[in-house]
Coordinates of C-alpha atoms and ligand atoms in Angstrom, one line a residue:
M1 CA -4.2 -8.2 52.6
T2 CA -3.1 -7.3 49.1
A3 CA -2.0 -10.1 46.9
A4 CA 1.3 -9.5 45.3
V5 CA 0.0 -9.5 41.7
Q6 CA 2.8 -9.2 39.2
L7 CA 1.4 -7.1 36.3
T8 CA 3.2 -8.0 33.1
N9 CA 3.1 -5.9 30.1
E10 CA 2.7 -8.1 27.0
Y11 CA 3.7 -5.2 24.7
P12 CA 6.6 -3.3 26.3
V13 CA 7.1 -0.1 24.4
P14 CA 10.8 1.0 23.8
E15 CA 11.8 4.6 24.0
R16 CA 13.2 4.7 20.5
M17 CA 12.2 2.9 17.3
K18 CA 13.4 2.1 13.8
A19 CA 11.9 4.2 11.1
W20 CA 12.4 5.1 7.5
V21 CA 12.5 8.8 6.6
L22 CA 12.5 10.8 3.3
G23 CA 15.9 12.3 2.3
H24 CA 16.3 14.0 -1.0
P25 CA 13.7 13.2 -3.7
G26 CA 13.8 9.5 -4.5
E27 CA 15.8 8.7 -1.3
I28 CA 14.5 6.9 1.8
L29 CA 16.8 6.4 4.7
P30 CA 16.8 4.2 7.9
V31 CA 16.9 6.2 11.2
E32 CA 16.2 5.9 14.9
K33 CA 13.4 8.1 16.3
P34 CA 11.7 8.5 19.6
V35 CA 8.5 6.5 19.9
P36 CA 5.6 8.9 19.7
Q37 CA 3.1 9.2 22.6
P38 CA -0.6 9.1 22.3
G39 CA -2.6 12.1 23.3
P40 CA -6.4 12.4 24.0
A41 CA -8.4 10.3 21.6
E42 CA -5.3 8.6 20.4
V43 CA -3.6 5.2 20.7
L44 CA -0.1 4.0 20.0
V45 CA -0.1 1.3 17.3
R46 CA 2.7 -1.2 16.9
I47 CA 2.8 -1.5 13.2
D48 CA 2.8 -5.0 12.1
A49 CA 2.3 -4.7 8.3
V50 CA 2.1 -1.9 5.7
A51 CA 1.1 -2.0 2.1
I52 CA 2.9 0.2 -0.5
C53 CA 0.7 2.5 -2.4
A54 CA 1.4 4.3 -5.7
T55 CA 1.0 7.5 -3.8
D56 CA 4.0 6.6 -1.6
L57 CA 6.1 6.3 -4.7
E58 CA 4.7 9.7 -5.9
I59 CA 5.5 11.3 -2.6
M60 CA 9.1 9.9 -2.6
Q61 CA 9.7 11.4 -6.1
H62 CA 7.8 14.7 -6.0
G63 CA 6.9 15.4 -2.4
L64 CA 3.2 16.2 -3.0
P65 CA 0.6 15.3 -2.0
A66 CA 2.5 15.1 1.3
M67 CA 3.0 18.4 3.0
V68 CA 5.1 18.9 6.1
D69 CA 5.3 22.2 8.0
G70 CA 3.7 24.0 4.9
G71 CA 6.2 22.7 2.4
L72 CA 7.6 19.6 0.6
P73 CA 8.4 16.7 2.9
F74 CA 12.0 16.1 2.0
N75 CA 14.9 16.1 4.6
K76 CA 12.5 16.7 7.5
N77 CA 12.8 13.4 9.3
F78 CA 9.4 12.5 7.8
T79 CA 8.1 9.0 7.6
I80 CA 5.6 8.0 4.9
G81 CA 3.5 4.9 4.5
H82 CA -0.3 5.1 5.1
E83 CA -1.8 1.6 4.4
Y84 CA -0.9 0.0 7.7
M85 CA -2.3 -2.2 10.4
G86 CA -1.0 -3.4 13.7
T87 CA -1.6 -3.9 17.4
V88 CA -2.8 -1.3 20.0
V89 CA 0.0 -1.1 22.6
K90 CA -0.8 2.0 24.5
L91 CA -3.9 4.2 25.2
G92 CA -4.1 7.9 25.4
P93 CA -5.8 9.6 28.3
A94 CA -9.6 8.5 28.7
V95 CA -9.4 6.2 25.7
D96 CA -11.7 3.1 26.3
E97 CA -12.9 2.5 22.8
Y98 CA -10.0 0.2 22.2
A99 CA -7.9 -2.0 24.4
V100 CA -4.2 -2.9 24.5
G101 CA -3.7 -5.9 22.3
D102 CA -6.5 -5.1 19.8
R103 CA -5.6 -5.7 16.2
V104 CA -6.5 -2.8 14.1
T105 CA -6.2 -1.5 10.6
V106 CA -5.9 2.2 10.1
E107 CA -7.5 4.6 7.6
V108 CA -5.4 7.6 6.6
H109 CA -7.3 10.8 7.6
A110 CA -8.3 12.0 11.0
G111 CA -10.1 15.2 10.2
C112 CA -10.0 18.1 12.7
G113 CA -13.5 17.2 13.8
R114 CA -14.5 20.9 14.1
C115 CA -14.9 22.1 10.5
A116 CA -18.0 21.9 8.5
R117 CA -16.7 19.2 6.2
C118 CA -15.6 16.9 9.1
R119 CA -19.0 17.4 10.7
Q120 CA -20.5 16.0 7.5
G121 CA -18.3 13.0 7.6
M122 CA -16.2 14.4 4.7
Y123 CA -13.0 14.4 6.8
T124 CA -10.8 13.5 3.9
S125 CA -11.6 16.9 2.7
C126 CA -11.0 18.6 6.1
L127 CA -11.0 22.4 5.8
N128 CA -8.1 22.4 8.3
Y129 CA -6.1 20.0 6.3
G130 CA -2.6 19.9 7.6
D131 CA -3.3 22.1 10.6
L132 CA -1.9 19.9 13.4
A133 CA -2.8 22.3 16.1
K134 CA -6.4 21.9 15.2
G135 CA -6.2 18.2 15.4
H136 CA -5.9 17.2 11.7
R137 CA -3.8 14.3 10.9
A138 CA -3.1 12.3 7.6
N139 CA -0.8 9.5 8.2
G140 CA 2.2 9.5 5.9
F141 CA 0.9 12.8 4.3
T142 CA 1.1 15.5 7.0
T143 CA 2.0 13.4 10.0
D144 CA 4.4 10.5 10.4
G145 CA 3.2 7.3 8.8
G146 CA 3.7 3.6 8.8
F147 CA 7.2 2.8 7.6
A148 CA 8.3 2.6 11.2
Q149 CA 7.8 0.4 14.2
Y150 CA 5.1 2.5 15.9
A151 CA 2.7 5.3 15.0
V152 CA 0.1 7.4 16.9
N153 CA -3.4 7.2 15.6
N154 CA -6.7 8.9 16.4
I155 CA -9.3 6.4 17.5
N156 CA -11.7 7.5 14.7
T157 CA -9.2 6.1 12.1
L158 CA -9.1 2.6 13.6
V159 CA -11.0 -0.4 12.3
N160 CA -11.0 -3.7 14.2
V161 CA -9.5 -6.7 12.4
P162 CA -11.2 -10.1 12.7
D163 CA -9.0 -12.9 14.3
D164 CA -9.1 -14.9 11.1
M165 CA -7.8 -12.2 8.8
S166 CA -4.1 -12.0 8.0
D167 CA -2.1 -8.9 8.6
E168 CA -1.5 -8.6 4.9
E169 CA -5.1 -8.7 4.0
A170 CA -6.0 -6.1 6.7
T171 CA -3.6 -3.6 5.1
L172 CA -5.9 -3.7 2.0
V173 CA -8.9 -2.1 3.8
V174 CA -7.8 1.4 2.9
T175 CA -7.8 0.5 -0.8
A176 CA -11.2 -1.2 -0.6
G177 CA -12.4 1.7 1.5
T178 CA -11.4 4.1 -1.3
S179 CA -13.4 2.1 -3.8
M180 CA -16.4 2.0 -1.4
Y181 CA -16.2 5.7 -0.9
G182 CA -16.2 6.2 -4.7
L183 CA -19.5 4.4 -4.9
D184 CA -20.8 6.3 -2.0
V185 CA -20.2 9.7 -3.5
L186 CA -21.9 8.6 -6.6
G187 CA -25.0 8.6 -4.5
G188 CA -24.9 4.9 -3.6
L189 CA -25.3 1.9 -5.9
I190 CA -28.6 0.3 -6.4
A191 CA -28.5 -3.5 -6.9
G192 CA -28.9 -4.2 -10.6
E193 CA -27.3 -1.1 -11.9
G194 CA -24.4 -1.4 -14.3
V195 CA -20.9 -0.3 -13.3
A196 CA -17.9 0.1 -15.6
V197 CA -14.4 0.4 -13.9
I198 CA -11.7 1.9 -16.0
G199 CA -8.2 0.8 -15.0
P200 CA -7.3 -2.4 -13.2
G201 CA -5.0 -0.9 -10.6
P202 CA -5.5 -1.8 -6.9
I203 CA -8.4 0.7 -6.5
G204 CA -10.0 -0.4 -9.8
L205 CA -9.7 -4.1 -9.0
L206 CA -11.2 -3.7 -5.5
G207 CA -13.8 -1.2 -7.1
V208 CA -14.9 -4.2 -9.1
A209 CA -15.1 -6.4 -6.0
V210 CA -17.0 -3.8 -3.9
A211 CA -19.4 -3.0 -6.8
K212 CA -20.1 -6.7 -7.3
S213 CA -20.7 -7.4 -3.7
L214 CA -23.1 -4.5 -3.5
G215 CA -25.2 -6.1 -6.3
A216 CA -24.0 -4.2 -9.4
D217 CA -25.0 -5.9 -12.6
P218 CA -23.2 -6.0 -14.9
V219 CA -19.7 -5.1 -13.7
I220 CA -17.4 -4.3 -16.6
L221 CA -13.6 -3.8 -16.2
T222 CA -11.5 -2.2 -18.9
G223 CA -7.7 -2.2 -19.1
T224 CA -4.7 -3.2 -21.1
R225 CA -3.0 -6.0 -19.0
E226 CA -4.5 -9.4 -19.5
R227 CA -3.2 -10.7 -16.2
R228 CA -4.9 -7.8 -14.3
L229 CA -8.1 -8.3 -16.2
E230 CA -8.1 -12.1 -15.3
L231 CA -7.8 -11.0 -11.7
G232 CA -10.7 -8.6 -12.2
K233 CA -12.8 -11.6 -13.2
K234 CA -11.8 -13.5 -10.0
L235 CA -12.9 -10.4 -8.1
G236 CA -16.3 -10.2 -9.6
A237 CA -16.2 -8.6 -13.1
D238 CA -18.9 -10.1 -15.3
Y239 CA -17.0 -8.8 -18.4
V240 CA -13.4 -7.7 -19.0
V241 CA -12.4 -5.6 -22.0
N242 CA -8.8 -5.5 -23.2
V243 CA -8.8 -2.1 -24.8
R244 CA -5.9 -3.1 -27.1
L245 CA -8.3 -5.5 -28.8
E246 CA -11.6 -3.6 -28.6
N247 CA -12.7 -0.1 -28.1
A248 CA -13.8 0.3 -24.5
V249 CA -16.9 2.4 -25.3
A250 CA -18.0 0.0 -28.1
A251 CA -17.5 -2.9 -25.7
V252 CA -19.7 -1.3 -23.0
K253 CA -22.4 -0.6 -25.5
R254 CA -22.2 -4.1 -26.9
I255 CA -22.4 -5.7 -23.4
T256 CA -25.4 -3.5 -22.3
A257 CA -27.3 -3.8 -25.6
G258 CA -26.6 -0.1 -26.5
K259 CA -27.8 1.3 -23.3
G260 CA -24.6 2.1 -21.4
V261 CA -24.0 1.7 -17.7
Q262 CA -25.3 3.9 -14.8
F263 CA -22.0 4.4 -13.2
V264 CA -18.4 4.7 -14.2
V265 CA -15.5 4.6 -11.7
E266 CA -12.5 6.0 -13.4
C267 CA -9.3 4.6 -11.9
S268 CA -6.7 5.0 -14.8
G269 CA -5.9 8.7 -14.8
A270 CA -5.6 8.5 -18.6
P271 CA -6.1 12.0 -20.3
D272 CA -9.1 10.8 -22.4
A273 CA -10.7 8.7 -19.7
L274 CA -13.4 11.3 -18.7
D275 CA -14.6 11.6 -22.3
E276 CA -14.6 7.8 -22.6
A277 CA -16.6 7.5 -19.3
A278 CA -19.1 9.9 -20.5
Q279 CA -19.7 7.8 -23.6
M280 CA -20.1 4.7 -21.4
V281 CA -22.8 6.0 -19.1
D282 CA -26.5 6.5 -20.0
R283 CA -28.1 9.9 -19.9
G284 CA -28.2 11.1 -16.4
G285 CA -25.3 8.7 -15.4
R286 CA -22.7 9.3 -12.9
I287 CA -18.9 9.2 -13.1
C288 CA -16.5 9.1 -10.2
L289 CA -12.9 10.2 -10.8
A290 CA -10.7 8.2 -8.5
A291 CA -7.4 8.9 -10.4
F292 CA -6.1 11.9 -12.2
P293 CA -3.9 12.8 -15.1
H294 CA -0.8 14.8 -14.4
E295 CA -1.6 17.3 -17.2
K296 CA -4.6 19.4 -17.8
V297 CA -6.9 17.7 -20.3
L298 CA -9.5 18.9 -22.9
V299 CA -13.0 17.5 -22.1
D300 CA -16.2 17.6 -24.2
L301 CA -18.1 19.5 -21.5
A302 CA -21.0 20.1 -23.9
Y303 CA -21.6 16.4 -24.0
L304 CA -21.7 16.2 -20.2
V305 CA -24.2 19.1 -20.0
R306 CA -26.4 18.0 -22.7
N307 CA -26.7 14.5 -21.3
N308 CA -27.1 15.5 -17.6
I309 CA -24.0 13.5 -16.7
Y310 CA -22.7 14.0 -13.2
V311 CA -19.0 14.0 -12.4
Y312 CA -17.6 13.5 -8.9
G313 CA -14.1 13.6 -7.6
I314 CA -13.1 11.7 -4.5
R315 CA -10.2 12.1 -2.1
G316 CA -9.3 9.0 -0.1
E317 CA -11.8 7.1 2.0
G318 CA -14.3 9.3 3.8
Q319 CA -17.6 8.6 5.5
S320 CA -16.1 5.6 7.4
A321 CA -16.0 3.7 4.1
T322 CA -13.3 1.6 5.5
H323 CA -15.6 0.1 8.1
R324 CA -18.1 -0.9 5.4
A325 CA -15.3 -2.3 3.3
M326 CA -14.1 -4.3 6.3
A327 CA -17.6 -5.7 6.8
L328 CA -17.6 -7.0 3.2
M329 CA -14.1 -8.4 3.6
K330 CA -14.9 -10.1 6.9
Q331 CA -18.0 -11.8 5.3
R332 CA -15.7 -12.9 2.4
R333 CA -17.9 -11.2 -0.2
F334 CA -14.6 -10.9 -2.1
D335 CA -11.1 -12.0 -1.7
A336 CA -8.9 -8.9 -1.4
R337 CA -5.9 -11.2 -0.9
L338 CA -5.8 -11.8 -4.7
I339 CA -4.2 -8.3 -5.1
H340 CA -1.4 -8.9 -2.5
T341 CA 1.5 -10.3 -4.5
H342 CA 4.8 -9.8 -2.5
T343 CA 5.9 -9.5 1.1
F344 CA 9.3 -8.1 2.4
P345 CA 10.6 -7.4 5.9
L346 CA 10.6 -3.7 6.9
D347 CA 14.4 -3.7 6.8
E348 CA 14.1 -4.4 3.1
L349 CA 11.8 -1.4 2.4
P350 CA 13.9 -0.1 -0.5
T351 CA 13.7 -3.4 -2.3
A352 CA 9.9 -3.6 -1.6
L353 CA 9.5 -0.1 -3.1
R354 CA 11.4 -1.1 -6.2
Y355 CA 9.2 -4.0 -6.7
A356 CA 6.1 -1.8 -6.4
R357 CA 7.6 0.9 -8.6
E358 CA 8.9 -1.3 -11.4
R359 CA 6.2 -3.9 -11.0
V360 CA 8.8 -6.5 -10.8
D361 CA 7.4 -9.9 -11.1
D362 CA 4.0 -8.5 -11.9
A363 CA 3.7 -6.9 -8.4
I364 CA 0.4 -5.4 -7.5
K365 CA 0.3 -4.8 -3.8
V366 CA 3.6 -5.2 -2.0
V367 CA 3.5 -5.5 1.8
V368 CA 6.3 -4.9 4.3
R369 CA 6.1 -6.6 7.6
N370 CA 7.5 -5.6 10.9
Q371 CA 6.6 -8.7 12.8
A372 CA 7.8 -12.1 11.8
Ligands
ZN401 ZN1 -2.8 4.6 -0.7
ZN402 ZN1 -12.0 19.3 9.6

């Protein structure tokens, strides 16, 4: 005899959803779209919270670095937003790595998995970037992102969220993962080595936090805004330097008794930042560029060569850095929540974007929520 079991679905998925899409440059519009369906190795995520990133603002104005169908993303019914978390509500065929109801946060890039770079774990530099037919996805860059109620995600982009972590905090894993990846590409930090971080934006601030929690000593943060520098201290900076009051290179030399630091993570994008970073590191030191100027810049290359200084660029958060960042956040090695300043409902996305763009009320990370 078969018991009449009533299966209830806790997460009924509608046919259509609310989403925001890019119109003309600078324009974002509310629409209804079909809810996407997960394919093999994918799940459908109900988006619960999304953090706004400076790159979202860049894409809204200029299109790049988002690329849709080989061109700019405007007026293509395209949804941006890439720093999101949510709940798994549907599994693609043969997916058993996650279950319906799991809380997950999502990293941006699912590489194609078949090119040489993906095979090395460098999936943010996938050689088939933007080739959807080959399986590449980058949420909010080449495929629909998180300013919507649902999004499809490759299982390789998911990170489990601990029960006691808020939705807002979980959205910050991509930022922390980017900082972590920066230290990875530098060859890995050894406890006791000195790190200077230039620029107290979200990646710089969490760069301080990650470096400190990996044992860097000292951690020095340079910037112009006093309130950001104070936050840097709370996140683990041993020293902060207000470059309006003291030359950044002189300060690093003073703090390190003339030796300089072993690593610089450059997060400002200032035109002279690489030259400055070169003066901050010791001979043989390493510099990671995690931000970029909009114009070409003149650099003292001879100084770099003569001093055997290594310069690395990073894109995003490869090598599963988000998983390692989450491990540190879960263990409360630092409090990423300090950089979350504002929350708005998804319906008020344009206001939230304005807060982020104009830094209204000292906004750092502005989060929009889908769920009450
Ligand atoms: Zn971002
Ligand atoms: Zn690839």
